[in-house]
Amino acid sequence: MNAAETLIAHYGFQGMSMQLVAKHADVATGTIYRYFQDKESLLRCVHEERMQEVSLAICKEVDLDRPGYPQFRQLWLNCIHYLMNNPDCLLYRVQYEASPLFDREEEKQMDEHYFKPIFEFFERGRQQGIFRDIPAELLGFLALENLMLLSQKHTKGCIELDETLYEQLIDAAWNAILKR
């Protein structure tokens, strides 16, 4: 599945075939077809696996039942570190969301399944009066979704990011969602 993700990230959906995936993974094409009926089923599987992987990585060592700055900081750092260490994942996601395979309802269900604890973190903070009184999903977007663009710009060499700058960015993201 890593081979499929890498190929799509760099060549797009049209540039990926089951034969190329097999070659890139150093296996026979027939081996790929033993596990996946077709290109679409492989890509859907890659997408869901990445969603699960991302959600686990982001939530690592975060007590999502305690919406406060230390937990938010860890959540933010987990997110940026994952994105910086896995640039193909983000490129793949952009390609996937622009493809005919992307189904808004299916994506919503996956978000609810894999990212529900994160949305609940923001909802708890909102209910406790810590975060702004806007929907939890929007709080999550304000706080974390921009990290995808930041890491993408960094990967392309447009901006430099480092641990010192992270602290300032965490503070800015925290202040963006903090109730005043």
XYZ file of C-alpha atoms in Angstrom:
180
model
C 0.000 0.000 0.000
C 2.961 2.293 0.565
C 3.895 1.795 -3.078
C 0.432 2.884 -4.231
C 0.511 5.932 -1.959
C 3.944 6.997 -3.222
C 3.022 6.549 -6.882
C -0.197 8.523 -6.532
C 1.495 11.239 -4.487
C 4.079 11.780 -7.226
C 2.304 10.795 -10.458
C -1.404 11.132 -9.714
C -4.171 8.601 -10.234
C -3.694 8.472 -13.966
C 0.009 7.726 -13.554
C -0.592 4.735 -11.306
C -1.367 1.222 -12.456
C -1.481 -2.093 -10.652
C 1.612 -3.129 -12.625
C 3.522 -0.053 -11.417
C 2.428 -0.693 -7.834
C 3.652 -4.279 -8.098
C 6.956 -3.158 -9.606
C 7.429 -0.449 -6.973
C 6.560 -2.919 -4.184
C 8.864 -5.531 -5.754
C 6.117 -8.159 -6.025
C 4.345 -9.853 -8.917
C 1.279 -8.101 -10.324
C -0.760 -11.210 -9.547
C 0.115 -10.778 -5.878
C -1.542 -7.369 -5.865
C -4.666 -8.840 -7.460
C -4.825 -11.557 -4.791
C -5.546 -8.843 -2.228
C -7.308 -6.193 -4.307
C -9.941 -6.732 -6.964
C -8.957 -3.620 -8.887
C -7.218 -0.261 -8.696
C -10.230 1.379 -7.046
C -10.385 -1.147 -4.199
C -6.636 -0.747 -3.610
C -6.937 3.034 -3.459
C -9.916 2.974 -1.113
C -8.017 0.603 1.154
C -4.926 2.837 1.121
C -7.083 5.835 1.970
C -8.781 4.157 4.903
C -5.511 2.742 6.216
C -3.952 6.204 6.150
C -6.949 7.734 7.931
C -6.554 5.175 10.704
C -2.778 5.658 10.869
C -3.093 9.447 11.019
C -5.723 9.357 13.764
C -3.609 7.033 15.910
C -0.479 9.134 15.397
C -2.226 12.406 16.197
C -3.791 11.080 19.393
C -0.623 9.442 20.720
C 0.089 10.458 24.338
C -2.856 12.887 24.367
C -5.506 12.651 27.071
C -8.439 13.689 24.927
C -10.710 13.791 27.990
C -8.823 16.832 29.327
C -9.132 19.755 26.913
C -6.410 22.107 28.066
C -3.249 23.672 26.714
C -0.846 20.758 27.457
C -3.094 18.277 25.639
C -3.735 20.699 22.783
C 0.010 21.287 22.432
C 0.703 17.550 22.224
C -2.111 17.092 19.701
C -0.719 19.912 17.552
C 2.855 18.592 17.757
C 1.745 15.062 16.912
C -0.073 16.390 13.879
C 2.802 18.473 12.515
C 5.371 15.744 13.178
C 3.255 13.165 11.376
C 2.774 15.446 8.380
C 6.439 16.420 8.201
C 7.564 12.791 8.451
C 5.005 11.532 5.925
C 4.815 14.049 3.060
C 3.469 11.457 0.619
C 0.445 10.941 2.862
C -0.591 14.553 2.395
C 0.099 14.536 -1.353
C -1.924 11.348 -1.633
C -4.824 12.891 0.266
C -4.913 15.898 -2.059
C -4.969 13.578 -5.091
C -7.621 11.339 -3.523
C -9.927 14.212 -2.635
C -9.680 15.539 -6.199
C -10.480 12.129 -7.713
C -13.800 10.557 -8.702
C -13.260 8.060 -5.861
C -13.831 10.787 -3.287
C -17.288 10.478 -1.785
C -18.267 13.222 0.636
C -20.611 10.983 2.651
C -18.051 8.174 2.881
C -15.402 10.677 3.964
C -17.715 12.077 6.635
C -18.270 8.570 7.997
C -14.524 7.910 8.097
C -13.912 11.235 9.847
C -16.552 10.344 12.434
C -15.032 6.897 12.892
C -11.339 7.760 13.064
C -11.354 11.355 14.300
C -14.326 11.270 16.663
C -12.090 11.468 19.783
C -10.475 14.628 18.429
C -13.834 16.238 17.670
C -14.982 15.248 21.172
C -11.853 16.900 22.630
C -12.835 20.191 20.999
C -16.504 19.733 21.940
C -15.576 19.146 25.606
C -13.450 22.273 25.571
C -16.288 24.236 24.029
C -18.772 22.943 26.615
C -16.360 23.752 29.456
C -16.029 27.318 28.185
C -12.359 26.920 27.225
C -12.859 27.107 23.458
C -14.936 29.446 21.354
C -18.607 28.618 20.992
C -18.417 27.294 17.453
C -18.885 23.689 16.260
C -16.153 21.283 17.355
C -15.373 20.364 13.759
C -14.613 24.006 12.970
C -12.445 24.324 16.081
C -10.470 21.340 14.809
C -10.110 22.923 11.390
C -8.912 26.209 12.872
C -6.423 24.476 15.138
C -5.100 21.619 12.994
C -6.128 21.672 9.320
C -3.796 24.562 8.545
C -0.912 22.262 9.447
C -1.455 20.425 6.185
C -0.788 23.609 4.231
C 2.168 24.552 6.431
C 3.818 21.153 6.011
C 3.124 21.202 2.276
C 4.756 24.634 1.935
C 7.695 23.403 3.994
C 8.106 20.275 1.854
C 8.115 22.437 -1.291
C 10.801 24.671 0.229
C 8.575 27.754 0.432
C 8.884 28.152 4.208
C 11.155 26.887 6.957
C 9.648 25.305 10.041
C 11.489 24.267 13.188
C 10.764 23.426 16.817
C 11.219 27.057 17.937
C 8.697 28.292 15.415
C 6.352 25.452 16.390
C 5.900 26.971 19.843
C 4.801 30.283 18.332
C 2.458 28.520 15.919
C 0.965 26.437 18.734
C 0.335 29.622 20.686
C -1.323 31.235 17.651
C -3.517 28.169 17.031
C -4.456 27.991 20.724
C -5.410 31.671 20.734
C -7.478 31.185 17.587
C -9.787 28.725 19.350
C -9.590 30.056 22.917
C -12.760 31.677 24.229
C -12.257 35.311 25.132
